[in-house]
XYZ file of C-alpha atoms in Angstrom:
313
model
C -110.313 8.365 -43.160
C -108.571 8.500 -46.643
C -108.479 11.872 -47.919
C -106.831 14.134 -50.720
C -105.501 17.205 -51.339
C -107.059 19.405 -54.184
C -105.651 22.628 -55.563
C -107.832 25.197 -57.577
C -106.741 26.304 -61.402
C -108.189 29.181 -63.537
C -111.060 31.266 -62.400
C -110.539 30.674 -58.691
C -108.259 33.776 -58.704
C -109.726 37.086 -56.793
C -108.185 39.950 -55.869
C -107.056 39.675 -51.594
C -106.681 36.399 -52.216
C -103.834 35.123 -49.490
C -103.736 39.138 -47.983
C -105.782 37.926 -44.774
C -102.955 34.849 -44.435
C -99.785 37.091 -44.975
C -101.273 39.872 -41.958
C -101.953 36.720 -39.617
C -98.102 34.754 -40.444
C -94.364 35.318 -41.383
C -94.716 32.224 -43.134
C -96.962 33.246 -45.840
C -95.065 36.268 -46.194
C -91.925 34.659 -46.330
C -93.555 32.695 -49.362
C -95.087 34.935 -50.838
C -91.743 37.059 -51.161
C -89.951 33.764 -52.852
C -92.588 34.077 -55.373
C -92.015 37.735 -56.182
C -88.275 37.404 -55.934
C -88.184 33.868 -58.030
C -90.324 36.332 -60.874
C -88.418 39.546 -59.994
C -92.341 40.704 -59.417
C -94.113 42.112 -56.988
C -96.941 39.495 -57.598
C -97.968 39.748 -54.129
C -98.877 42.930 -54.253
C -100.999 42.863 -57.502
C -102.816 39.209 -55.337
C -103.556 41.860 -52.207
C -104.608 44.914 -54.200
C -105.177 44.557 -58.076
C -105.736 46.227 -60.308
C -108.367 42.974 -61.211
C -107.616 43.430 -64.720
C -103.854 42.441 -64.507
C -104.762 39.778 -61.975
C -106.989 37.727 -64.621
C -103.996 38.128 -67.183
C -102.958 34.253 -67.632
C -99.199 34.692 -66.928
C -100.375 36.844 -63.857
C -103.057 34.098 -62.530
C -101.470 31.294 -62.961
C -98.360 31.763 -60.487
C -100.816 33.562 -58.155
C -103.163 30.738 -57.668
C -99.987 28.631 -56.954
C -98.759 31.029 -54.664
C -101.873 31.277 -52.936
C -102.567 27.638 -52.854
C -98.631 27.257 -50.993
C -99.028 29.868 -48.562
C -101.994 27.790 -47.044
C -100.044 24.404 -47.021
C -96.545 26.144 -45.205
C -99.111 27.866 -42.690
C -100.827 24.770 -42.183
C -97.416 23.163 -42.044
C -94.879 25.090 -39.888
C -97.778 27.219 -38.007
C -100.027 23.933 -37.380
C -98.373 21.378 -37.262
C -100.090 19.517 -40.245
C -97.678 17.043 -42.121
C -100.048 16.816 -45.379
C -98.396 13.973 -46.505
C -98.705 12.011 -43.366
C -102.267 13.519 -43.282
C -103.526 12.278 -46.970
C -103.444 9.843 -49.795
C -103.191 11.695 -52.682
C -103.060 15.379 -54.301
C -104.554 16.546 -57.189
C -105.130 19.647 -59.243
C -107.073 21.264 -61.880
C -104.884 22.425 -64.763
C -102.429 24.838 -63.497
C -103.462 23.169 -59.995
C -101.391 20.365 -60.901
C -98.430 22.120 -60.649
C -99.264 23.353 -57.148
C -99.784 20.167 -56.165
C -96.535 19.040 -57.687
C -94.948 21.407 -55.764
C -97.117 20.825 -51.962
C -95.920 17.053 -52.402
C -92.371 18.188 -52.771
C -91.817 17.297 -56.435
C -90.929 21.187 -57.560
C -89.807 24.002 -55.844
C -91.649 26.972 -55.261
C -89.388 29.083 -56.970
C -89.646 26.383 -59.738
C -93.763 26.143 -60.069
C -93.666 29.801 -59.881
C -91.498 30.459 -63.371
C -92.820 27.311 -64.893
C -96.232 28.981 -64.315
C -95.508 32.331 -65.383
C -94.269 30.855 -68.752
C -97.066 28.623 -69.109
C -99.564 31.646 -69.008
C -97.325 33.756 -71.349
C -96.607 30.930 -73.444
C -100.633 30.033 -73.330
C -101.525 33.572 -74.336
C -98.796 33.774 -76.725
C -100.018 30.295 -78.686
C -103.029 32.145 -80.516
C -103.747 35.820 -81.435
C -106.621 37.591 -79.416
C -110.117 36.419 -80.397
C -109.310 33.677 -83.095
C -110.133 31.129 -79.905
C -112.714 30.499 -77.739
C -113.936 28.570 -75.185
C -117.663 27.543 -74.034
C -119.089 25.755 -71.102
C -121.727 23.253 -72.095
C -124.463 23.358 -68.971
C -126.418 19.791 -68.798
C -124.079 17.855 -71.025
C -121.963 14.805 -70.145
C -118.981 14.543 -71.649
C -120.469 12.045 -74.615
C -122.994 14.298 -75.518
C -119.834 17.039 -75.869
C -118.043 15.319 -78.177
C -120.932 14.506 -80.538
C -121.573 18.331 -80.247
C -117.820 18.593 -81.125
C -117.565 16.148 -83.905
C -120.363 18.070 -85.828
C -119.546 21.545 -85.318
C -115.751 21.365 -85.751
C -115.895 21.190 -89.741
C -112.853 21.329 -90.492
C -111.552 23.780 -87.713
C -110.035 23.121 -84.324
C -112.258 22.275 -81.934
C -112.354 19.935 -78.756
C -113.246 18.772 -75.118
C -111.002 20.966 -72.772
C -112.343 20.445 -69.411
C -114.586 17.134 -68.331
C -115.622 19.399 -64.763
C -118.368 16.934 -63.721
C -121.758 17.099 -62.767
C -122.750 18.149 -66.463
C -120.301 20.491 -66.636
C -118.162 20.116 -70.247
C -116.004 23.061 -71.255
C -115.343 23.043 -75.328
C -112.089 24.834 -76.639
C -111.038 25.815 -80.354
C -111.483 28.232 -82.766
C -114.130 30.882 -82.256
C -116.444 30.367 -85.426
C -116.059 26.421 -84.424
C -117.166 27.766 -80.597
C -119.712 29.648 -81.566
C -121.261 26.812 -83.953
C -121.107 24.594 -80.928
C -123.007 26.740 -78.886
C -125.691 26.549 -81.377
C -125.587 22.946 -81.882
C -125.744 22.193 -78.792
C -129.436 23.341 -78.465
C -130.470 20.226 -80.781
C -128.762 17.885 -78.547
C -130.660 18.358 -75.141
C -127.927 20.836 -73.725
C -129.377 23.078 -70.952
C -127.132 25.786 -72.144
C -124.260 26.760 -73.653
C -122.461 30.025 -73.065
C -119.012 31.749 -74.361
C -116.469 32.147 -71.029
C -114.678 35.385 -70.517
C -110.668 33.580 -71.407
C -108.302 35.647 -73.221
C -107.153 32.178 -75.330
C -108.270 28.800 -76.323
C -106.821 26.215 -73.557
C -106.545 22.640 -73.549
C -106.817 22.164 -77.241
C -104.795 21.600 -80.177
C -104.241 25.502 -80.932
C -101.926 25.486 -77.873
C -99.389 23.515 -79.417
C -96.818 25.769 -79.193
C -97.305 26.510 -75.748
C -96.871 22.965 -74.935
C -93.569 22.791 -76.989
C -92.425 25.603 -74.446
C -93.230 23.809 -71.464
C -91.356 20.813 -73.023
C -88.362 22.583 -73.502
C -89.140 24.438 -69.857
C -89.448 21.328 -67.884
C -86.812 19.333 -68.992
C -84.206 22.128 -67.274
C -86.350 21.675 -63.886
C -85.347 19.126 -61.327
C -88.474 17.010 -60.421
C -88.602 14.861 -57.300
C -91.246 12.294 -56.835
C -94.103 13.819 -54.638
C -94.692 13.026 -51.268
C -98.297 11.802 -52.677
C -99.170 10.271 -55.551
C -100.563 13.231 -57.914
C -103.488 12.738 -60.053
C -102.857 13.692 -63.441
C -105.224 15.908 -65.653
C -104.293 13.416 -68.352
C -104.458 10.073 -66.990
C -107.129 10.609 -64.443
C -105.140 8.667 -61.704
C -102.486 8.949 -59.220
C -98.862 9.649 -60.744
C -95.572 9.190 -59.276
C -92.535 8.699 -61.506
C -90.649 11.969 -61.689
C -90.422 11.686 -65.583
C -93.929 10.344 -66.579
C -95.203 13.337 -64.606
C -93.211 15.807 -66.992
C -94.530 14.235 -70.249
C -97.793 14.457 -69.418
C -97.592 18.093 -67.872
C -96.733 19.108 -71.671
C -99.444 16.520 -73.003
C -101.815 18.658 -70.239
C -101.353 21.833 -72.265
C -103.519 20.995 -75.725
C -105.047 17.800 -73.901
C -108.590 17.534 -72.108
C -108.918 17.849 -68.341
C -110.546 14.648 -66.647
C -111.096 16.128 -63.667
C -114.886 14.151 -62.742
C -112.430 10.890 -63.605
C -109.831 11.786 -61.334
C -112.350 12.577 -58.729
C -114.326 9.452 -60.273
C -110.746 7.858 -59.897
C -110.117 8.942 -55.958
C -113.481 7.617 -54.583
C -112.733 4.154 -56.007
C -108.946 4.221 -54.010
C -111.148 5.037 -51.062
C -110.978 8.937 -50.435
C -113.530 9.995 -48.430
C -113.043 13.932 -47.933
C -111.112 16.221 -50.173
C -109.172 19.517 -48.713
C -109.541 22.428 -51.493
C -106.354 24.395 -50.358
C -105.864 27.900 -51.745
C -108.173 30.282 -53.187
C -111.961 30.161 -53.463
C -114.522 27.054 -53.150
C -114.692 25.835 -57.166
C -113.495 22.286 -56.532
C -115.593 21.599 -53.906
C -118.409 22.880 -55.633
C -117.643 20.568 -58.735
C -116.392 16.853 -56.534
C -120.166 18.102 -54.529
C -122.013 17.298 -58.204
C -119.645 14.536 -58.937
C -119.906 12.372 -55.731
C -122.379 13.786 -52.881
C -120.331 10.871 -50.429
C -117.209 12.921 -50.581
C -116.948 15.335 -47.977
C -115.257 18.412 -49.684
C -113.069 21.039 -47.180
C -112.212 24.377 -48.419
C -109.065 26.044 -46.766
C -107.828 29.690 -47.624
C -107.868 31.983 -44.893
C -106.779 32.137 -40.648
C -109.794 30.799 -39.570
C -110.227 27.621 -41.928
C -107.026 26.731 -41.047
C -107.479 26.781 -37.423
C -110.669 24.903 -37.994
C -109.702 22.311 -39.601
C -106.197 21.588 -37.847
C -108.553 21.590 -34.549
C -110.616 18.694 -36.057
C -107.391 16.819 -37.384
C-alpha cells in the first residue's frame, strides 16, 4: 500500500505535547535537547509545561511542532525499527509542517529546521504590527467562492486566500478592515460561516513580505539535501525534490496560499492510500477525512500509537 507522511503546522500545538514520548525514550529526549541547545532554549520545557500563552507565540510554536513532529519519527526510527522512507512514498506538510518534513526526509538538519523555524515565527510576527492583520476561516466555501469573496472585499487593501484546507474549509488573510469586510460578504455568497481566528499576524499573504525576504536570506546559508521522499510543496501542490527548487518556494510559501486539499488532491492521484499524521494532535487527518473519505488517515504522537502502528507495519 502507497502511503505518505504528513506533518501538522499551526494550531496543532498543545501544551504536553511530546512529554509522554520523552518519559517512555532517550531518543526523544536526546532530540528534544538538540532543539533547546540548537535555540540556546529550554523549548522543551515550555512544550511539557507552558505557560500556554508563550507556547502559542509564533516563534515559540513553530520549532515546537517541528520538534514534536521529529521526536515521533527518531522513536519510530531507532526504537522501532521503522525506516519511513523505505516505509512511504511521499511526505508532506502544512505550512511550517513542510519544514518538518524537510527535515524527517533528511533534507535539513534538526538543528537547522529548528532556527529556520524560530526565525520564521519571529520574522512572521515581526512583518506586521499587532492587530493591523487578520485572518478568517470561511466555513462552507470552496476555494472559488473565496476568492470572489476576496476580489470584492479587498478594495484596495491586502487581502487573499491563505490556506485552501479542504472539505470547505478556506482561510482568508490580509488586513483587518479587509477581514472583517469579508466576513460580512461572505454571508451574500452562500458561506455557512465566517469567523475571525485567534493569530497574532496575517500569514500567507502579501503583508508578510518581509518575512519572506528573511527566510530568503536565512535559507540560502542552510545546506539542503534532497529528501529521502519526494515533499509536497504548499506551493506547487505536488511532490518536490531538487534541493534548490525546494528553497525558492519555501520563501514563495511565506506570503503565498497553502494548497493543502491539492496536495492531498495531488497524493491520491500518485496512488496513496493511507496517510501517517506524525507529531502533535489529529488536524490533518481530520481535514484529508473531508477531502478524500478513501484515504485512510493514521495519527501518531504518543507510546502507544507508535507501538500500534509499528505492530501493524
Amino acid at each position: 500500500m502507497s502511503r505518505a507522511f504528513l506533518f501538522p503546522g499551526q494550531g496543532s500545538q498543545a501544551v504536553g505535547m511530546g512529554k509522554e514520548l520523552a518519559e517512555a525514550f532517550a531518543t526523544a529526549r536526546e532530540l528534544f535537547q538538540e532543539v533547546d541547545d540548537a535555540l540556546s532554549q529550554k523549548l522543551s520545557k515550555l512544550m511539557f509545561e507552558g505557560p500556554e500563552a508563550d507556547l502559542q507565540l509564533t516563534e515559540n510554536a513553530q520549532p515546537a511542532l517541528m520538534a514534536a513532529s521529529m521526536a515521533v519519527v527518531r522513536v519510530a526510527e531507532k526504537d522501532f525499527g521503522v525506516d519511513l522512507a523505505a516505509k512511504g512514498a511521499f511526505a508532506a506538510g502544512h505550512s511550517l509542517g513542510e519544514y518538518s518534513a524537510l527535515c524527517a526526509m533528511g533534507a535539513l538538519t534538526v538543528a537547522d529546521a529548528a532556527r529556520l523555524l524560530k526565525l520564521r515565527g519571529q520574522s512572521m510576527q515581526k512583518a506586521v504590527p499587532v492587530g493591523e492583520g487578520a485572518m478568517a476561516a470561511l466555513l462552507g466555501a470552496e476555494l472559488d467562492v473565496a476568492m470572489q469573496v476576496v476580489a470584492e472585499a479587498a478594495q484596495g487593501e491586502v487581502l487573499g486566500c491563505a490556506n485552501d484546507n479542504g472539505g470547505g474549509q478556506v482561510v482568508i488573510s490580509g488586513k483587518k478592515t479587509a477581514v472583517e469586510r469579508a466576513i460580512e460578504v461572505s454571508k451574500t455568497k452562500g458561506v455557512k460561516r465566517g469567523m475571525l481566528l485567534p493569530v497574532s499576524a496575517p500569514f500567507h499573504c502579501a503583508m508578510m513580505q518581509p518575512a519572506a525576504d528573511a527566510m530568503a536570506e536565512a535559507l540560502a546559508g542552510v545546506r539542503m539535501n534532497a529528501p529521502k521522499l519526494p515533499v509536497v510543496s504548499n506551493v506547487t501542490a505536488k511532490g518536490e525534490s531538487n534541493p534548490d527548487d525546494i528553497k525558492k518556494l519555501l520563501v514563495q510559501q511565506v506570503t503565498g496560499l497553502v494548497r493543502w486539499r491539492e496536495g492531498v488532491q495531488w497524493l491520491k492521484a500518485q496512488g496513496v492510500a493511507q496517510v501517517i499524521e506524525l507529531g502533535s494532535g489529529k488536524v490533518l487527518a481530520g481535514l484529508v477525512k473531508r477531502i478524500d473519505k478513501d484515504i485512510e488517515p493514521i495519527s501518531i504522537g504518543l507510546p502507544t500509537d507508535l507501538e500500534n502502528w509499528a505492530k501493524s507495519l
